Amino acid sequence: DGGITQSPKYLFRKEGQNVTLSCEQNLNHDAMYWYRQDPGQGLRLIYYSQIVNDFQKGDIAEGYSVSREKKESFPLTVTSAQKNPTAFYLCASSITSTPSYEQYFGPGTRLTVT
Amino acid sequence: QKEVEQDPGPLSVPEGAIVSLNCTYSNSAFQYFMWYRQYSRKGPELLMYTYSSGNKEDGRFTAQVDKSSKYISLFIRDSQPSDSATYLCAMNGPGGGADGLTFGKGTHLIIQP
């Protein structure tokens, strides 16, 4: 079955530590995205990538970093510079050959930093 | 002014009722409009999308877009308790979608058995 996987489902870290969230897709989609979701805030775009080895900052990129070495993978690192890292993180992908760019989401990773 | 406005609810209706969920937006450049359903602690699931103005029907769901009013709606007929979820509207961004979608904050829907 094609889809997007995110791991782990729950992640706990101590303040000051960097942490990497995994996102893999087997949909053969070119574009991939990372969003953060907080209660009452909706989805906010962190980073996105249209092609391998290229990515752009979204609305709230500070304190985060990404890489796109393979089409299937788009890991997100939450660095110690991110002031409020506790949140629900969602990865998405979309095809770019149609103008609608509808996105398909993974199940999410809930990160708790104490 | 926020780009996409969506009433957060909660919206509580009895089973079998027709549900109307709505979003308003300010950017006239938006062309594709989507509805996602998100269950608690899960990723959003794409329900349907429409292009420009008009209606689109899929089973019990109907999406409606009125670009002149910058207003979109999702109707759910014969609502079921399993429809209880948060519904997010989304629109392709100013870059045509390549730079991500613009989301409403979601409406929490509760269908009472």
mmCIF file of C-alpha atoms in Angstrom:
data_model
loop_
_atom_site.group_PDB
_atom_site.id
_atom_site.type_symbol
_atom_site.label_atom_id
_atom_site.label_comp_id
_atom_site.label_asym_id
_atom_site.label_seq_id
_atom_site.Cartn_x
_atom_site.Cartn_y
_atom_site.Cartn_z
ATOM 1 C CA ASP A 1 0.000 0.000 0.000
ATOM 2 C CA GLY A 2 1.263 3.475 -0.870
ATOM 3 C CA GLY A 3 1.440 6.033 1.860
ATOM 4 C CA ILE A 4 3.417 8.230 4.182
ATOM 5 C CA THR A 5 5.017 6.919 7.337
ATOM 6 C CA GLN A 6 6.250 8.965 10.233
ATOM 7 C CA SER A 7 8.222 7.626 13.117
ATOM 8 C CA PRO A 8 8.143 7.501 15.999
ATOM 9 C CA LYS A 9 4.517 8.186 16.924
ATOM 10 C CA TYR A 10 5.516 9.658 20.293
ATOM 11 C CA LEU A 11 8.868 11.210 21.116
ATOM 12 C CA PHE A 12 10.141 12.562 24.405
ATOM 13 C CA ARG A 13 13.274 14.673 24.761
ATOM 14 C CA LYS A 14 14.994 16.812 27.317
ATOM 15 C CA GLU A 15 15.346 20.502 26.703
ATOM 16 C CA GLY A 16 18.567 21.359 24.907
ATOM 17 C CA GLN A 17 18.710 18.190 22.823
ATOM 18 C CA ASN A 18 18.298 18.061 19.069
ATOM 19 C CA VAL A 19 15.825 15.491 17.778
ATOM 20 C CA THR A 20 15.131 14.171 14.276
ATOM 21 C CA LEU A 21 11.677 13.166 13.068
ATOM 22 C CA SER A 22 11.430 10.703 10.228
ATOM 23 C CA CYS A 23 9.145 10.984 7.192
ATOM 24 C CA GLU A 24 9.100 8.452 4.338
ATOM 25 C CA GLN A 25 6.722 8.207 1.385
ATOM 26 C CA ASN A 26 6.294 5.587 -1.328
ATOM 27 C CA LEU A 27 3.765 7.546 -3.378
ATOM 28 C CA ASN A 28 6.435 8.743 -5.829
ATOM 29 C CA HIS A 29 5.494 12.324 -4.990
ATOM 30 C CA ASP A 30 7.981 15.052 -5.820
ATOM 31 C CA ALA A 31 6.997 17.542 -3.128
ATOM 32 C CA MET A 32 7.156 17.039 0.604
ATOM 33 C CA TYR A 33 6.176 19.299 3.505
ATOM 34 C CA TRP A 34 6.507 19.613 7.247
ATOM 35 C CA TYR A 35 3.784 21.235 9.359
ATOM 36 C CA ARG A 36 3.421 21.896 13.020
ATOM 37 C CA GLN A 37 0.007 21.724 14.693
ATOM 38 C CA ASP A 38 -0.738 23.293 18.069
ATOM 39 C CA PRO A 39 -4.136 23.406 19.779
ATOM 40 C CA GLY A 40 -6.180 26.271 18.378
ATOM 41 C CA GLN A 41 -3.410 27.228 15.922
ATOM 42 C CA GLY A 42 -4.146 25.134 12.873
ATOM 43 C CA LEU A 43 -1.365 23.856 10.624
ATOM 44 C CA ARG A 44 1.719 25.990 10.163
ATOM 45 C CA LEU A 45 4.266 25.287 7.453
ATOM 46 C CA ILE A 46 7.847 24.712 8.622
ATOM 47 C CA TYR A 47 9.725 23.622 5.482
ATOM 48 C CA TYR A 48 8.908 22.264 2.060
ATOM 49 C CA SER A 49 10.798 20.644 -0.768
ATOM 50 C CA GLN A 50 9.833 20.393 -4.425
ATOM 51 C CA ILE A 51 12.775 18.280 -5.595
ATOM 52 C CA VAL A 52 15.674 16.330 -4.185
ATOM 53 C CA ASN A 53 18.507 18.418 -2.704
ATOM 54 C CA ASP A 54 16.365 21.540 -2.622
ATOM 55 C CA PHE A 55 14.080 22.922 0.092
ATOM 56 C CA GLN A 56 12.591 26.233 1.204
ATOM 57 C CA LYS A 57 11.648 27.769 4.521
ATOM 58 C CA GLY A 58 8.010 28.010 5.408
ATOM 59 C CA ASP A 59 6.356 30.395 7.818
ATOM 60 C CA ILE A 60 7.993 29.126 11.015
ATOM 61 C CA ALA A 61 11.389 27.667 10.015
ATOM 62 C CA GLU A 62 13.420 29.131 12.879
ATOM 63 C CA GLY A 63 14.841 26.403 15.099
ATOM 64 C CA TYR A 64 14.270 23.653 12.531
ATOM 65 C CA SER A 65 16.360 22.083 9.771
ATOM 66 C CA VAL A 66 15.648 19.569 7.015
ATOM 67 C CA SER A 67 17.388 17.581 4.316
ATOM 68 C CA ARG A 68 16.160 15.987 1.106
ATOM 69 C CA GLU A 69 18.800 13.552 -0.078
ATOM 70 C CA LYS A 70 16.289 11.061 -1.458
ATOM 71 C CA LYS A 71 12.916 11.561 -3.107
ATOM 72 C CA GLU A 72 11.259 9.268 -0.573
ATOM 73 C CA SER A 73 12.638 10.849 2.582
ATOM 74 C CA PHE A 74 12.343 14.267 4.228
ATOM 75 C CA PRO A 75 13.591 14.203 7.837
ATOM 76 C CA LEU A 76 13.019 17.160 10.149
ATOM 77 C CA THR A 77 15.451 18.089 12.921
ATOM 78 C CA VAL A 78 14.116 20.095 15.821
ATOM 79 C CA THR A 79 17.107 21.918 17.257
ATOM 80 C CA SER A 80 17.687 23.290 20.723
ATOM 81 C CA ALA A 81 17.164 26.753 19.240
ATOM 82 C CA GLN A 82 13.422 26.080 18.822
ATOM 83 C CA LYS A 83 11.854 27.827 21.796
ATOM 84 C CA ASN A 84 8.593 25.854 22.012
ATOM 85 C CA PRO A 85 9.211 22.473 20.371
ATOM 86 C CA THR A 86 6.416 20.527 22.071
ATOM 87 C CA ALA A 87 3.796 20.024 19.340
ATOM 88 C CA PHE A 88 2.223 17.580 16.890
ATOM 89 C CA TYR A 89 4.336 17.376 13.715
ATOM 90 C CA LEU A 90 2.837 16.369 10.392
ATOM 91 C CA CYS A 91 4.586 15.423 7.189
ATOM 92 C CA ALA A 92 2.795 15.625 3.840
ATOM 93 C CA SER A 93 3.529 15.017 0.189
ATOM 94 C CA SER A 94 1.987 16.029 -3.110
ATOM 95 C CA ILE A 95 2.433 15.507 -6.805
ATOM 96 C CA THR A 96 3.511 18.547 -8.790
ATOM 97 C CA SER A 97 2.300 17.510 -12.225
ATOM 98 C CA THR A 98 -1.245 18.701 -11.516
ATOM 99 C CA PRO A 99 -2.085 22.259 -10.491
ATOM 100 C CA SER A 100 -4.180 21.313 -7.489
ATOM 101 C CA TYR A 101 -1.213 20.236 -5.337
ATOM 102 C CA GLU A 102 -3.503 18.346 -3.000
ATOM 103 C CA GLN A 103 -1.478 17.037 -0.100
ATOM 104 C CA TYR A 104 -1.538 13.685 1.623
ATOM 105 C CA PHE A 105 -0.525 13.457 5.242
ATOM 106 C CA GLY A 106 1.256 10.980 7.428
ATOM 107 C CA PRO A 107 -0.030 9.938 10.861
ATOM 108 C CA GLY A 108 2.063 12.505 12.723
ATOM 109 C CA THR A 109 4.654 12.519 15.500
ATOM 110 C CA ARG A 110 3.837 13.987 18.881
ATOM 111 C CA LEU A 111 6.979 15.544 20.364
ATOM 112 C CA THR A 112 7.186 16.414 24.024
ATOM 113 C CA VAL A 113 10.185 18.327 25.332
ATOM 114 C CA THR A 114 10.634 18.771 29.068
ATOM 115 C CA GLN B 1 -6.774 39.965 8.575
ATOM 116 C CA LYS B 2 -6.266 36.211 8.566
ATOM 117 C CA GLU B 3 -6.185 34.594 5.140
ATOM 118 C CA VAL B 4 -8.621 31.801 5.977
ATOM 119 C CA GLU B 5 -11.287 31.994 8.656
ATOM 120 C CA GLN B 6 -13.036 28.939 10.037
ATOM 121 C CA ASP B 7 -15.289 28.711 13.072
ATOM 122 C CA PRO B 8 -13.573 26.390 15.561
ATOM 123 C CA GLY B 9 -16.822 25.112 17.057
ATOM 124 C CA PRO B 10 -17.531 22.742 18.597
ATOM 125 C CA LEU B 11 -20.534 22.141 16.374
ATOM 126 C CA SER B 12 -22.831 19.523 17.894
ATOM 127 C CA VAL B 13 -25.691 18.016 15.868
ATOM 128 C CA PRO B 14 -27.900 14.914 16.209
ATOM 129 C CA GLU B 15 -27.247 11.841 14.105
ATOM 130 C CA GLY B 16 -28.918 12.014 10.711
ATOM 131 C CA ALA B 17 -28.815 15.812 10.485
ATOM 132 C CA ILE B 18 -27.340 17.744 7.578
ATOM 133 C CA VAL B 19 -24.107 19.430 8.607
ATOM 134 C CA SER B 20 -22.790 22.614 7.054
ATOM 135 C CA LEU B 21 -19.140 23.553 7.569
ATOM 136 C CA ASN B 22 -17.792 26.794 6.163
ATOM 137 C CA CYS B 23 -14.662 28.832 5.506
ATOM 138 C CA THR B 24 -14.113 32.336 4.272
ATOM 139 C CA TYR B 25 -10.910 33.584 2.707
ATOM 140 C CA SER B 26 -9.389 36.854 1.612
ATOM 141 C CA ASN B 27 -6.937 35.960 -1.166
ATOM 142 C CA SER B 28 -8.688 36.016 -4.530
ATOM 143 C CA ALA B 29 -5.736 34.142 -6.067
ATOM 144 C CA PHE B 30 -6.761 30.865 -4.419
ATOM 145 C CA GLN B 31 -8.031 28.450 -7.038
ATOM 146 C CA TYR B 32 -8.129 24.966 -5.502
ATOM 147 C CA PHE B 33 -10.086 24.301 -2.353
ATOM 148 C CA MET B 34 -9.818 21.207 -0.215
ATOM 149 C CA TRP B 35 -11.478 19.654 2.773
ATOM 150 C CA TYR B 36 -9.654 17.419 5.201
ATOM 151 C CA ARG B 37 -11.007 15.344 8.062
ATOM 152 C CA GLN B 38 -8.812 14.843 11.104
ATOM 153 C CA TYR B 39 -9.570 12.432 13.898
ATOM 154 C CA SER B 40 -8.013 13.074 17.272
ATOM 155 C CA ARG B 41 -4.245 12.464 17.299
ATOM 156 C CA LYS B 42 -4.229 11.400 13.642
ATOM 157 C CA GLY B 43 -3.040 12.982 10.426
ATOM 158 C CA PRO B 44 -5.554 14.861 8.246
ATOM 159 C CA GLU B 45 -7.256 12.825 5.539
ATOM 160 C CA LEU B 46 -8.160 14.449 2.227
ATOM 161 C CA LEU B 47 -11.914 14.234 1.674
ATOM 162 C CA MET B 48 -12.297 16.131 -1.564
ATOM 163 C CA TYR B 49 -11.130 19.119 -3.527
ATOM 164 C CA THR B 50 -12.736 21.477 -5.983
ATOM 165 C CA TYR B 51 -11.472 23.896 -8.547
ATOM 166 C CA SER B 52 -12.797 27.439 -8.795
ATOM 167 C CA SER B 53 -16.521 27.896 -8.256
ATOM 168 C CA GLY B 54 -19.191 25.218 -8.263
ATOM 169 C CA ASN B 55 -20.231 22.058 -6.495
ATOM 170 C CA LYS B 56 -18.706 18.625 -6.186
ATOM 171 C CA GLU B 57 -20.420 15.619 -4.660
ATOM 172 C CA ASP B 58 -18.924 12.432 -3.265
ATOM 173 C CA GLY B 59 -21.334 10.135 -1.482
ATOM 174 C CA ARG B 60 -22.736 11.947 1.550
ATOM 175 C CA PHE B 61 -20.329 14.864 1.097
ATOM 176 C CA THR B 62 -20.823 17.941 -1.072
ATOM 177 C CA ALA B 63 -18.240 20.688 -1.451
ATOM 178 C CA GLN B 64 -19.336 24.091 -2.658
ATOM 179 C CA VAL B 65 -17.211 27.068 -3.697
ATOM 180 C CA ASP B 66 -18.416 30.629 -4.239
ATOM 181 C CA LYS B 67 -15.404 32.601 -5.410
ATOM 182 C CA SER B 68 -17.369 35.819 -5.780
ATOM 183 C CA SER B 69 -18.098 35.737 -2.046
ATOM 184 C CA LYS B 70 -14.793 34.055 -1.122
ATOM 185 C CA TYR B 71 -16.774 31.406 0.721
ATOM 186 C CA ILE B 72 -16.551 27.625 0.682
ATOM 187 C CA SER B 73 -18.747 25.010 2.305
ATOM 188 C CA LEU B 74 -18.793 21.305 3.029
ATOM 189 C CA PHE B 75 -22.162 19.637 3.516
ATOM 190 C CA ILE B 76 -22.534 16.253 5.152
ATOM 191 C CA ARG B 77 -25.852 14.476 4.639
ATOM 192 C CA ASP B 78 -27.203 11.772 6.953
ATOM 193 C CA SER B 79 -24.460 12.502 9.469
ATOM 194 C CA GLN B 80 -23.076 9.571 11.468
ATOM 195 C CA PRO B 81 -21.243 9.421 14.809
ATOM 196 C CA SER B 82 -18.169 8.324 12.814
ATOM 197 C CA ASP B 83 -18.204 11.762 11.169
ATOM 198 C CA SER B 84 -17.226 13.278 14.511
ATOM 199 C CA ALA B 85 -13.827 14.852 13.839
ATOM 200 C CA THR B 86 -12.154 18.160 13.102
ATOM 201 C CA TYR B 87 -12.686 19.397 9.547
ATOM 202 C CA LEU B 88 -10.024 21.575 7.990
ATOM 203 C CA CYS B 89 -10.433 23.638 4.879
ATOM 204 C CA ALA B 90 -7.341 24.308 2.786
ATOM 205 C CA MET B 91 -6.513 26.316 -0.291
ATOM 206 C CA ASN B 92 -3.547 26.368 -2.591
ATOM 207 C CA GLY B 93 -1.157 29.101 -1.652
ATOM 208 C CA PRO B 94 -0.228 32.264 -3.492
ATOM 209 C CA GLY B 95 2.440 30.293 -5.348
ATOM 210 C CA GLY B 96 -0.237 28.074 -6.837
ATOM 211 C CA GLY B 97 0.278 25.319 -4.309
ATOM 212 C CA ALA B 98 3.987 24.734 -4.777
ATOM 213 C CA ASP B 99 4.728 26.569 -1.538
ATOM 214 C CA GLY B 100 2.158 24.632 0.468
ATOM 215 C CA LEU B 101 -1.482 25.023 1.310
ATOM 216 C CA THR B 102 -3.140 27.636 3.479
ATOM 217 C CA PHE B 103 -5.292 25.986 6.120
ATOM 218 C CA GLY B 104 -8.180 27.096 8.253
ATOM 219 C CA LYS B 105 -7.845 26.258 11.925
ATOM 220 C CA GLY B 106 -10.526 23.590 11.709
ATOM 221 C CA THR B 107 -14.066 23.077 12.988
ATOM 222 C CA HIS B 108 -14.620 20.442 15.648
ATOM 223 C CA LEU B 109 -17.763 18.500 14.742
ATOM 224 C CA ILE B 110 -19.651 16.251 17.163
ATOM 225 C CA ILE B 111 -22.432 13.974 15.927
ATOM 226 C CA GLN B 112 -24.634 12.891 18.824
ATOM 227 C CA PRO B 113 -26.014 9.299 18.555
#
